[in-house]
Coordinates of C-alpha atoms in Angstrom, one line a residue:
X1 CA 129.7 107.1 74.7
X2 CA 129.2 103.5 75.2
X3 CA 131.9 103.4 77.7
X4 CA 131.1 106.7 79.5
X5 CA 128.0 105.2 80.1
X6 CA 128.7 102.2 81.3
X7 CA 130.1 102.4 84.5
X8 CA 127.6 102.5 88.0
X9 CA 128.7 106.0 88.7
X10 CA 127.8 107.5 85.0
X11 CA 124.5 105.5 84.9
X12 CA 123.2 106.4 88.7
X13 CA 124.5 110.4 88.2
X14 CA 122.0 110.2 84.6
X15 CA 119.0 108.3 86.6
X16 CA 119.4 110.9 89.5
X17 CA 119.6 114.1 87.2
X18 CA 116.9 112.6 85.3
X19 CA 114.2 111.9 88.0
X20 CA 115.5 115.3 90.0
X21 CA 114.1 116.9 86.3
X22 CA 111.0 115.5 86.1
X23 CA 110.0 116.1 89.8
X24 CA 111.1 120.0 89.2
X25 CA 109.3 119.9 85.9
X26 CA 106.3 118.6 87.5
X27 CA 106.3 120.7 90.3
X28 CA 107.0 124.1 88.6
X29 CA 104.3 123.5 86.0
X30 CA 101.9 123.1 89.1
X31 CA 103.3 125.9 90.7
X32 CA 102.8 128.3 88.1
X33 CA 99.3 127.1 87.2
X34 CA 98.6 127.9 90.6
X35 CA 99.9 131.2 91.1
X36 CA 98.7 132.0 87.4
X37 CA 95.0 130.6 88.9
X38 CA 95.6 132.5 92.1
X39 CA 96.1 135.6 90.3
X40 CA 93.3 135.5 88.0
X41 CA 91.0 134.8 91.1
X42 CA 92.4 137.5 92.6
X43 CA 91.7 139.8 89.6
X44 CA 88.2 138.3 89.4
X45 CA 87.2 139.4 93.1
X46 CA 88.9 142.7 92.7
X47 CA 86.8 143.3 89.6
X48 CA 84.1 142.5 91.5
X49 CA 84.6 144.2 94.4
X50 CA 84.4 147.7 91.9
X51 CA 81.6 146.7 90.6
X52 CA 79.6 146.0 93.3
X53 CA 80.7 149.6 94.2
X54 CA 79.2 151.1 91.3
X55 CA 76.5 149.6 91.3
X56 CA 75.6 149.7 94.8
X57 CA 75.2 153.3 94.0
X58 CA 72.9 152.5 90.8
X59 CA 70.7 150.7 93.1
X60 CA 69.9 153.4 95.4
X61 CA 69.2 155.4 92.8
X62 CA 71.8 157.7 92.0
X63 CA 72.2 158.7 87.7
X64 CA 74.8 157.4 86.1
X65 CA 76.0 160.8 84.9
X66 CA 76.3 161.6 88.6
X67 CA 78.5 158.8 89.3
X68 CA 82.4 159.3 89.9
X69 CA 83.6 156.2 88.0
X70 CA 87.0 155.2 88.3
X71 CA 89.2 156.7 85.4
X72 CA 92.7 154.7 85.8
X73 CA 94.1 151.6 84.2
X74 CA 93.3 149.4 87.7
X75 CA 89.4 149.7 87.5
X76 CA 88.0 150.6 84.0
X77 CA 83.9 150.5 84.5
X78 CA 81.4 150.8 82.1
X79 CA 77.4 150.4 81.9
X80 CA 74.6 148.7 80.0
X81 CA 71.9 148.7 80.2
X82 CA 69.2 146.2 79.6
X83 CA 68.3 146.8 75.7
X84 CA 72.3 147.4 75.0
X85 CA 72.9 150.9 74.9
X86 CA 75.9 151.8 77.0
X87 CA 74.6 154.4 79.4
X88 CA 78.7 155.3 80.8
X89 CA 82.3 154.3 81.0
X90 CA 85.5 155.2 82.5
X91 CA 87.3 158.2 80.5
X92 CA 89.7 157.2 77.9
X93 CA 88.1 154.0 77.8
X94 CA 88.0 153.7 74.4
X95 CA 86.9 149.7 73.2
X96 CA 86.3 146.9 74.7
X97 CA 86.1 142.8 74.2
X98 CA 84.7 140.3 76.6
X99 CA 82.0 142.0 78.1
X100 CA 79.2 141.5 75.0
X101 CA 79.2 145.2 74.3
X102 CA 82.3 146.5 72.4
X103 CA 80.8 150.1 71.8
X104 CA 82.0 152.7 74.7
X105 CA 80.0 155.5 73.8
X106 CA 77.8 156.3 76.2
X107 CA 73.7 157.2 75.4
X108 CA 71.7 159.1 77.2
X109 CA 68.6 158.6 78.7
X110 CA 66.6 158.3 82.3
X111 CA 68.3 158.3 85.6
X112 CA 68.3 155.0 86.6
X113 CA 65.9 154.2 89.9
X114 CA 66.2 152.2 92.8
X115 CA 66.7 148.8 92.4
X116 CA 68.2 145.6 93.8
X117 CA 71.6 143.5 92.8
X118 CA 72.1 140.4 91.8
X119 CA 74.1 138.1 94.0
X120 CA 75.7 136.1 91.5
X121 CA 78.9 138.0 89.6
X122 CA 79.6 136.7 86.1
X123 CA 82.9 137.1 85.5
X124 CA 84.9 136.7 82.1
X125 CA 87.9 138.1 80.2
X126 CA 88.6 140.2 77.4
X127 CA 90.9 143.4 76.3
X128 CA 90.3 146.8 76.4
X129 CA 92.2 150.1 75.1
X130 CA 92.5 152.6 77.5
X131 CA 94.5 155.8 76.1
X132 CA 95.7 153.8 73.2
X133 CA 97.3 151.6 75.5
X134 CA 95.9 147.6 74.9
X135 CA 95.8 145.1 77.9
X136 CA 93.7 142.0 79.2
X137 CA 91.6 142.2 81.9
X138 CA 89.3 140.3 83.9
X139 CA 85.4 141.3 83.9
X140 CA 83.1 141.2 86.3
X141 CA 79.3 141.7 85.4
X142 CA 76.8 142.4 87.9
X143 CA 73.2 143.0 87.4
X144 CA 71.0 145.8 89.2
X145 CA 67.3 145.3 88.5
X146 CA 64.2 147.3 89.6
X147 CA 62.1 146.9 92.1
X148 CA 59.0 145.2 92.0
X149 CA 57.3 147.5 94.2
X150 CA 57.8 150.4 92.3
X151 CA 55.4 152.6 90.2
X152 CA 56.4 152.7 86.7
X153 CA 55.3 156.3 85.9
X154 CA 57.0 157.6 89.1
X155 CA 59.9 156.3 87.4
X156 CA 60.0 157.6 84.2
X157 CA 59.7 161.2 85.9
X158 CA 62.7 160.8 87.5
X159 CA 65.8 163.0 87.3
X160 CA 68.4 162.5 84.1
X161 CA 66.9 163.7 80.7
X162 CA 69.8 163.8 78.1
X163 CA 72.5 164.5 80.3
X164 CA 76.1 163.1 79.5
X165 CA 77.1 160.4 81.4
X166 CA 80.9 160.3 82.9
X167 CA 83.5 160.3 80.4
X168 CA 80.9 160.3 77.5
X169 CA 79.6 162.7 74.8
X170 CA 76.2 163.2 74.4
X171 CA 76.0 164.1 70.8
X172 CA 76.9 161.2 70.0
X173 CA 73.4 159.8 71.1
X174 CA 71.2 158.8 67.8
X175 CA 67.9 159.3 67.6
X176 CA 66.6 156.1 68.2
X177 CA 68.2 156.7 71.6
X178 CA 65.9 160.0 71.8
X179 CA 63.3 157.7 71.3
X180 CA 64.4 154.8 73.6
X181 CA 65.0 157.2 76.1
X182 CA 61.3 159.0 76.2
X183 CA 59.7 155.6 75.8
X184 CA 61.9 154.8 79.0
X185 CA 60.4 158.0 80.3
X186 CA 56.9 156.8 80.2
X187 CA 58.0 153.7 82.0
X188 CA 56.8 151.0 79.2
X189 CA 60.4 149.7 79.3
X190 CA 61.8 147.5 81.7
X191 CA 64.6 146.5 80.2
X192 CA 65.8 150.2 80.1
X193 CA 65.5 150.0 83.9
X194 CA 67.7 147.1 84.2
X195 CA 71.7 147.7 84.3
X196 CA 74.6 145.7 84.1
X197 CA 77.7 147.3 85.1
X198 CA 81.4 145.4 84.3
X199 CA 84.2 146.6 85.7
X200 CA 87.7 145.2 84.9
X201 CA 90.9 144.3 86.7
X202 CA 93.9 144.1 84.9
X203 CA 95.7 140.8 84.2
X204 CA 99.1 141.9 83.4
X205 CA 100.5 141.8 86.5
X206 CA 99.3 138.1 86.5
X207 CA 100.9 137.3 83.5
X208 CA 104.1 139.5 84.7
X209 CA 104.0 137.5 87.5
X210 CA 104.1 133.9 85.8
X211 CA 106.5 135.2 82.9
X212 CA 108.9 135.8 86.0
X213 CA 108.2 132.4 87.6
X214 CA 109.1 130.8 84.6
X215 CA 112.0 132.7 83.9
X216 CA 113.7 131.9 87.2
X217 CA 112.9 128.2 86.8
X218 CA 114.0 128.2 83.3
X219 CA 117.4 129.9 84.8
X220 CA 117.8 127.7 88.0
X221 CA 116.3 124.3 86.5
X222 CA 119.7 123.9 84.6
X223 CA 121.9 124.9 87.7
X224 CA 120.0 122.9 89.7
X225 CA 120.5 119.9 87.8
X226 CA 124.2 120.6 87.4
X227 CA 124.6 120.6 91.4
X228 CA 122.4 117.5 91.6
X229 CA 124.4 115.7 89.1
X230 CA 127.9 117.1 90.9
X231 CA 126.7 116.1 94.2
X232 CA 125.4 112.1 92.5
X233 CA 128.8 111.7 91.0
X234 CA 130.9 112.6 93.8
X235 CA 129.0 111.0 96.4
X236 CA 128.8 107.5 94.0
X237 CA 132.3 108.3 93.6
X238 CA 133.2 108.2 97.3
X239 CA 130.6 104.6 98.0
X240 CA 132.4 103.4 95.0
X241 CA 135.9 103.7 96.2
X242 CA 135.9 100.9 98.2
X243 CA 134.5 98.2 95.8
X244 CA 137.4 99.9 93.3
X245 CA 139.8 98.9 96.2
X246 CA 138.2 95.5 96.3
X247 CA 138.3 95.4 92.8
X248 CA 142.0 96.2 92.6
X249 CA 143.2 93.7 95.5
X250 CA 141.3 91.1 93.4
X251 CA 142.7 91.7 90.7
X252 CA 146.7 91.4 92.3
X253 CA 145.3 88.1 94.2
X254 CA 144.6 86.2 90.5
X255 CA 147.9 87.8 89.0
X256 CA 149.8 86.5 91.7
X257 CA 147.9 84.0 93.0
X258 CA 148.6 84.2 96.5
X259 CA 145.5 83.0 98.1
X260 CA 147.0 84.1 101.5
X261 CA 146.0 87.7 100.7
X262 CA 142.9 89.3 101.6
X263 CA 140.6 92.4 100.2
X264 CA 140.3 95.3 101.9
X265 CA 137.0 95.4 104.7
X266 CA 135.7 99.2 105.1
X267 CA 135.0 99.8 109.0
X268 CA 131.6 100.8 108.5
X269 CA 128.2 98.3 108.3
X270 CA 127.0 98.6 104.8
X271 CA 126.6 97.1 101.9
X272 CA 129.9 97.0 100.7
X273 CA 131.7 96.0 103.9
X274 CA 129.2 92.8 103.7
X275 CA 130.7 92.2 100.3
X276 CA 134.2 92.8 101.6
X277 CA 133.5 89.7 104.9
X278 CA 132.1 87.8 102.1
X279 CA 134.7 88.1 99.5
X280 CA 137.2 87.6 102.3
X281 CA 135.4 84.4 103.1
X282 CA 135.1 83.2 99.9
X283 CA 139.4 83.6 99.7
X284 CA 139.7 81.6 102.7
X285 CA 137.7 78.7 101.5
X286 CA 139.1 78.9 97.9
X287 CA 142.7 78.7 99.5
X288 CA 141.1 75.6 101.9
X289 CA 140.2 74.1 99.0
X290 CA 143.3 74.9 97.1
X291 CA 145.2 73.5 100.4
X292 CA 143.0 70.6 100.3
X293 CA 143.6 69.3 96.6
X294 CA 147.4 70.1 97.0
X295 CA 147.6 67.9 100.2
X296 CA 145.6 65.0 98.0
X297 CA 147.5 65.2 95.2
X298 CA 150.6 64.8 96.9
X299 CA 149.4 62.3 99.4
X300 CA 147.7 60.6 95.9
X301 CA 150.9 60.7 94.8
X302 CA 152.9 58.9 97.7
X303 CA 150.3 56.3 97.9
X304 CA 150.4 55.3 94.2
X305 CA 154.6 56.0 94.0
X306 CA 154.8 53.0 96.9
X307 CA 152.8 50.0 94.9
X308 CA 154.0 50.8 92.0
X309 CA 157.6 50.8 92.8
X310 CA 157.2 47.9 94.4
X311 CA 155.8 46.1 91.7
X312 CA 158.0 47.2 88.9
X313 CA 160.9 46.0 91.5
X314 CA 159.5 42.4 91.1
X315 CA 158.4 43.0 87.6
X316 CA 162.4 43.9 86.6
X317 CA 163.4 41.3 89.6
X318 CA 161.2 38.6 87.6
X319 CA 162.4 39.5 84.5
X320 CA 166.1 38.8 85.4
X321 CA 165.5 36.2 87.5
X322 CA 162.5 34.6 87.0
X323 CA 162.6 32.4 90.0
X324 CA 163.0 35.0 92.4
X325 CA 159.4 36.2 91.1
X326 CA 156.5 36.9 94.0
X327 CA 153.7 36.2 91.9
X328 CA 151.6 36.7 94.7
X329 CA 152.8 39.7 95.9
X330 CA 152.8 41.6 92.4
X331 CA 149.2 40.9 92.2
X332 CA 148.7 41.9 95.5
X333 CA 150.3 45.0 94.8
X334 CA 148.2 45.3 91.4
X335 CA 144.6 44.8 93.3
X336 CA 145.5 47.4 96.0
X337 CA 146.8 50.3 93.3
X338 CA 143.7 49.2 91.7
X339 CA 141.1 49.6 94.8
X340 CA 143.5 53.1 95.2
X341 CA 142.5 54.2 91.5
X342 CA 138.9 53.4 91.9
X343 CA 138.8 55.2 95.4
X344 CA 140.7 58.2 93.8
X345 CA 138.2 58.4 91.1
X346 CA 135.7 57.9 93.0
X347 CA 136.6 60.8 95.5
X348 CA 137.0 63.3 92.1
X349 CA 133.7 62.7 91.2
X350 CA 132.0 63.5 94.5
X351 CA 133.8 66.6 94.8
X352 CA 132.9 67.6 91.3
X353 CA 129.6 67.9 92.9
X354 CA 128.0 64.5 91.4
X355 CA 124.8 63.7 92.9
X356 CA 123.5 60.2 93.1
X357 CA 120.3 59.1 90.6
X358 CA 117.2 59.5 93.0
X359 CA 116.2 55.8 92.4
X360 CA 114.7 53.7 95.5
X361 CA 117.0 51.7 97.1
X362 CA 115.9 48.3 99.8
X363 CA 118.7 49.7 102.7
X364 CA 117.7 46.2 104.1
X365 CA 119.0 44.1 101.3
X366 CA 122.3 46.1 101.0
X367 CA 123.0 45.5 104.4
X368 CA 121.8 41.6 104.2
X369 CA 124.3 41.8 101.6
X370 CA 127.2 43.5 102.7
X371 CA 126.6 41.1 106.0
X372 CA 127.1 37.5 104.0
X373 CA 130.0 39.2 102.3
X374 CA 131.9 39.6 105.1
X375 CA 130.8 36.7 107.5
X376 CA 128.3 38.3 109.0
X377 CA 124.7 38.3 110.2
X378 CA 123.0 41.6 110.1
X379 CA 120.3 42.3 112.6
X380 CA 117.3 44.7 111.3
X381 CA 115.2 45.7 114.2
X382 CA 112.3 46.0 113.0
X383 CA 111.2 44.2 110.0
X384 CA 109.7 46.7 107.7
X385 CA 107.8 45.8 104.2
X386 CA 109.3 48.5 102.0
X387 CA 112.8 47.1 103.2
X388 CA 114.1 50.4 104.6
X389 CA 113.7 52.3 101.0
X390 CA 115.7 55.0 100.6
X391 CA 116.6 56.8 97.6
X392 CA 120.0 57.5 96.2
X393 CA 122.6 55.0 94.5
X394 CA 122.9 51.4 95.4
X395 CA 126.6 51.0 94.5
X396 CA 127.7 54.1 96.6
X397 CA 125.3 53.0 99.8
X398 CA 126.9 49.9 99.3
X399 CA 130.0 51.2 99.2
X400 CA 129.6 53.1 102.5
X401 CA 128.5 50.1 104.6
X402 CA 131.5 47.9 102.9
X403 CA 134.3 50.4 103.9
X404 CA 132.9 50.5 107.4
X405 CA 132.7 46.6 107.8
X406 CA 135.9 47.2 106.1
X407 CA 137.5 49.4 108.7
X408 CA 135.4 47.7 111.4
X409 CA 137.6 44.4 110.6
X410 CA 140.7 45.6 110.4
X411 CA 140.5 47.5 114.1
X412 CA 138.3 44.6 115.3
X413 CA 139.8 42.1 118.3
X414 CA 137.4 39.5 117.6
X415 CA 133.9 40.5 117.1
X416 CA 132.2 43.2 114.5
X417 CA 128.6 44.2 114.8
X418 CA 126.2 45.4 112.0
X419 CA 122.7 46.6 112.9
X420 CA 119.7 48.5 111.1
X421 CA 117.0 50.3 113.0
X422 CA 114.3 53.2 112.7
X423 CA 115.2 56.7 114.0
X424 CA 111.9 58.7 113.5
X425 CA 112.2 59.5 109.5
X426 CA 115.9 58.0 109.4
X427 CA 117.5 54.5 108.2
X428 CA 120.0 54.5 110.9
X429 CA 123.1 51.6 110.3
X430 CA 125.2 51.3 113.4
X431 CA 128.7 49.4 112.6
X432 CA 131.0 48.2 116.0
X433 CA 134.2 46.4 116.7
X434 CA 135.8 45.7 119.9
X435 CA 139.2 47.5 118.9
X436 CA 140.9 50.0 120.5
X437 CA 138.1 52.6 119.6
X438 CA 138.7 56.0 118.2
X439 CA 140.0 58.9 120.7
X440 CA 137.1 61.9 121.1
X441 CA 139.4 63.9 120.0
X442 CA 140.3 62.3 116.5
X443 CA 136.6 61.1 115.9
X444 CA 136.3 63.9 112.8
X445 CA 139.5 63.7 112.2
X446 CA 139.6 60.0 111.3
X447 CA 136.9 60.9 108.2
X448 CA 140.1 63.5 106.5
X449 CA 141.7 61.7 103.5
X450 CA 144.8 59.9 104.0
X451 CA 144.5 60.1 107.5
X452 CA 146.2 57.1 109.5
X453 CA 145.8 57.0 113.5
X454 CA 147.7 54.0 113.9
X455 CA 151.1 55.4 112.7
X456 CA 152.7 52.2 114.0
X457 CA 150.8 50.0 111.3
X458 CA 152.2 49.1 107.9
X459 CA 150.3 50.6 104.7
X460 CA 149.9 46.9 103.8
X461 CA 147.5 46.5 107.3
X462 CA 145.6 50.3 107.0
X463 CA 145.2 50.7 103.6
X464 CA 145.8 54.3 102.0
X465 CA 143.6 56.2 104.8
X466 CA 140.4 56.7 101.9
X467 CA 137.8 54.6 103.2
X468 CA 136.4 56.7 105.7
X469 CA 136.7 59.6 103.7
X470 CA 134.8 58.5 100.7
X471 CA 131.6 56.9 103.1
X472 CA 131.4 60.3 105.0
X473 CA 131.3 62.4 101.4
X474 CA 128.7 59.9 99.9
X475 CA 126.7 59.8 103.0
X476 CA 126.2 63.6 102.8
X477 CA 125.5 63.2 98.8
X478 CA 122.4 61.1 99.8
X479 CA 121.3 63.6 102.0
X480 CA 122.5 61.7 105.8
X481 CA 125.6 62.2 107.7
X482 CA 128.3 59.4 109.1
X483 CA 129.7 60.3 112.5
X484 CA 132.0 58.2 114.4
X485 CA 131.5 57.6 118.6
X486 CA 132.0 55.1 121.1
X487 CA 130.5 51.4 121.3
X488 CA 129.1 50.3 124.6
X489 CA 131.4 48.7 126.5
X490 CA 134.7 49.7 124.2
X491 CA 135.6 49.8 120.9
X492 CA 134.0 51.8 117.9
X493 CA 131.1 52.3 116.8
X494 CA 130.3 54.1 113.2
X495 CA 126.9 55.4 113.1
X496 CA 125.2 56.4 109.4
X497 CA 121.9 58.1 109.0
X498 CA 119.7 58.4 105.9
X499 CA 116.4 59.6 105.3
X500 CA 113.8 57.2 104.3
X501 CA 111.7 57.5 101.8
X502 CA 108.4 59.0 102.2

């Protein structure tokens, strides 16, 4: 399960299908309790629509055993009036629940007078058996009252003694409904004047209509999530296909380790073919690199083969013959495989990626320094207190501006310059000979490793070619740069930057 799971494809198809579900789920359940609302609304203002009808006709006067009330399952009426006594229903109408009277016997009693309805419709819902047959409906009340302006005792000589009413029996009226009824006659009861008359829509076809709704989401959530999760995991499948083609060529690059080969770069302008160009780039620099520490090893090599031969010649030359020792030229050859050990280790540590200790560091004395060292005299132009302070590692600064004066000395015809000025927020050290100079186009050149331009030289005269090399690599460790140009009036001229501090 673990491994189904854990591959992009499996994990986006889940999240997909997932939030696909909750959106449907959401939206259906808001969907149907708006239809379900729609429909009782609908069945609210058709229930009052009939009864307004009915009593309409109560309020200009017309009996209630004179009224054709509706006798289907659509539109069951029935009404009260205002002590309780149900006055007529609908035939086969036989209980009720929701409208405060259960009983559906009619009573009889006065023909109702003229009167006036009440605006509002209160509407509520309840069951009623009609035929035997139960169902739910939705009631809606309204209230005819009598009018103020009417004579009491004109009313209670109206039309409608005992009478029926509509779909009623009128033996089953009690006595007390005698009495009601001729105390209604006299007109002493107002309440017996007043009538409320429900009449009921149905709600089944409401509740057909949301058990439907339901149903077909309940049928077409599931296939609807099967196509949604079909449609994720083929269309993941088909973005993924080239990063499994990456993968793959990778995968053959590190078994056979031919850095020459390159991944696969889709033609389009996505994500993917961005990782492709990088990936691709990344190759190229790993096989520079790779190029790069093969060339130095074997140049490495070659340098340190040549002093040591030499001095184990003169070592086993000694040994037989110890008067045909070169003392001098042993240790010669011992302090020059030295310096080459120290620049080697030196170089392995700046491209491990060691940065100097951010400690200040008086640029002014170094170069004072470095100046008496090697018969110079510096000129610092201006004077500043802090003494140039820079930050960074005094031995590797110092071992910059000796390799130059170094360099500069070697090339030199007869005079070598060393300088320190002020460059807006930069220690800039200018170092110039009046040697041959440097040709434009070797000037970066000259700052590769083991790199000779004076192939004519011995290796005694230009050293192993690492000078340069190291100053450029430490100059860019302390945050400057080291570029090589042309001095005024011939020669070179080495120009190194670094910032100063603060």
């Amino acid at each position: 399960m673990r491994r189904l799971f854990g591959s992009v494809r499996a994990r986006a198809t889940v999240a997909a299908t997932l939030v696909v579900a909750v959106v449907l789920v959401a939206a259906g359940t808001a969907v149907v309790l708006s239809l379900r609302a729609n429909l009782i609304d609908r069945a609210g203002a058709d229930a009052e629509s009939a009864a307004r009808k009915v009593a309409a006709r109560l309020a200009t006067g017309t009996s209630w055993d004179a009224l054709d009330l509706p006798d289907d399952d659509d539109e069951p009426v029935q009404i009260v009036d205002g002590t309780g006594r149900v006055r007529a229903v609908s035939e086969d109408l036989e209980s009720v629940s929701g409208t405060g009277t259960s009983g559906v016997r009619p009573s009889a009693g006065p023909a109702p007078p003229g009167g006036t309805l009440d605006d509002d419709a209160h509407l509520s819902s309840g069951e009623a058996v009609i035929d035997g047959d139960r169902g739910t409906y939705r009631w809606a009340a309204i209230e005819v009252k009598p009018r103020e302006s009417e004579d009491d005792s004109d009313t209670g000589s109206g039309s409608g003694s005992g009478s029926g009413a509509s779909g009623g029996d009128s033996e089953a009226e009690t006595d007390d409904d005698s009495d009601s009824g001729s105390e209604a006659e006299s007109g002493g009861d107002d309440d017996a004047r007043t009538f409320t008359v429900f009449a009921g829509a149905p709600l089944d076809a409401a509740d057909s209509a949301v058990r439907t709704a339901l149903t077909v989401m309940l049928i077409g959530l599931p296939v609807l999530l099967a196509v949604v999760a079909a449609v994720t995991w083929a269309v993941t499948r088909r973005a993924l296909r080239p990063v499994e083609g990456i993968r793959a060529e990778l995968d053959a690059i590190t078994g056979s380790r031919d850095l020459a080969r390159r991944v696969p770069e889709p033609a389009t302008h996505d994500e993917i073919a961005a990782l492709a160009r990088t990936t691709n780039a990344t190759l190229a620099a790993l096989q520079d690199a790779v190029d790069k520490q093969r060339r130095f090893v074997a140049d490495a090599s070659h340098e340190l083969r040549s002093p040591i031969a030499s001095l184990r010649t003169q070592l086993e030359v000694g040994a037989e013959h110890p008067e045909f020792l070169d003392l001098d030229g042993a240790v010669e050859d011992t302090v020059r495989l030295q310096h080459l050990a120290a620049d080697l280790l030196l170089l392995a540590r700046l491209d491990a990626g060691e940065r100097p200790p951010d400690r200040p560091v008086r640029l002014a004395d170094l170069v004072a320094r470095e100046a008496a060292e090697h018969g110079l005299r510096a000129r610092i132009e201006p004077e500043r207190a802090d003494g140039y302070e820079v930050r960074g590692s005094a031995p590797q600064l110092g071992r910059i501006l000796g390799n130059l004066l170094d360099n500069a000395r070697r090339h030199a015809r007869s005079e070598v310059a060393l300088a320190l000025r002020q460059e807006g927020a930069d220690a800039v050290v200018t170092v110039s000979d009046d040697g041959p100079g440097v040709p434009p186009a070797e000037r970066d050149r000259v700052f590769e490793r083991f790199v000779r331009l004076d192939d004519a030289r011995t290796r005694d005269e230009g050293g192993a070619g690492l000078g340069l090399a190291i100053a450029r690599d430490a100059a860019h460790r302390h945050g400057g740069s080291l570029v090589a140009g042309e001095r005024p009036g011939g020669g070179a001229e080495f120009v190194l930057r670094v910032p100063l501090s603060g």
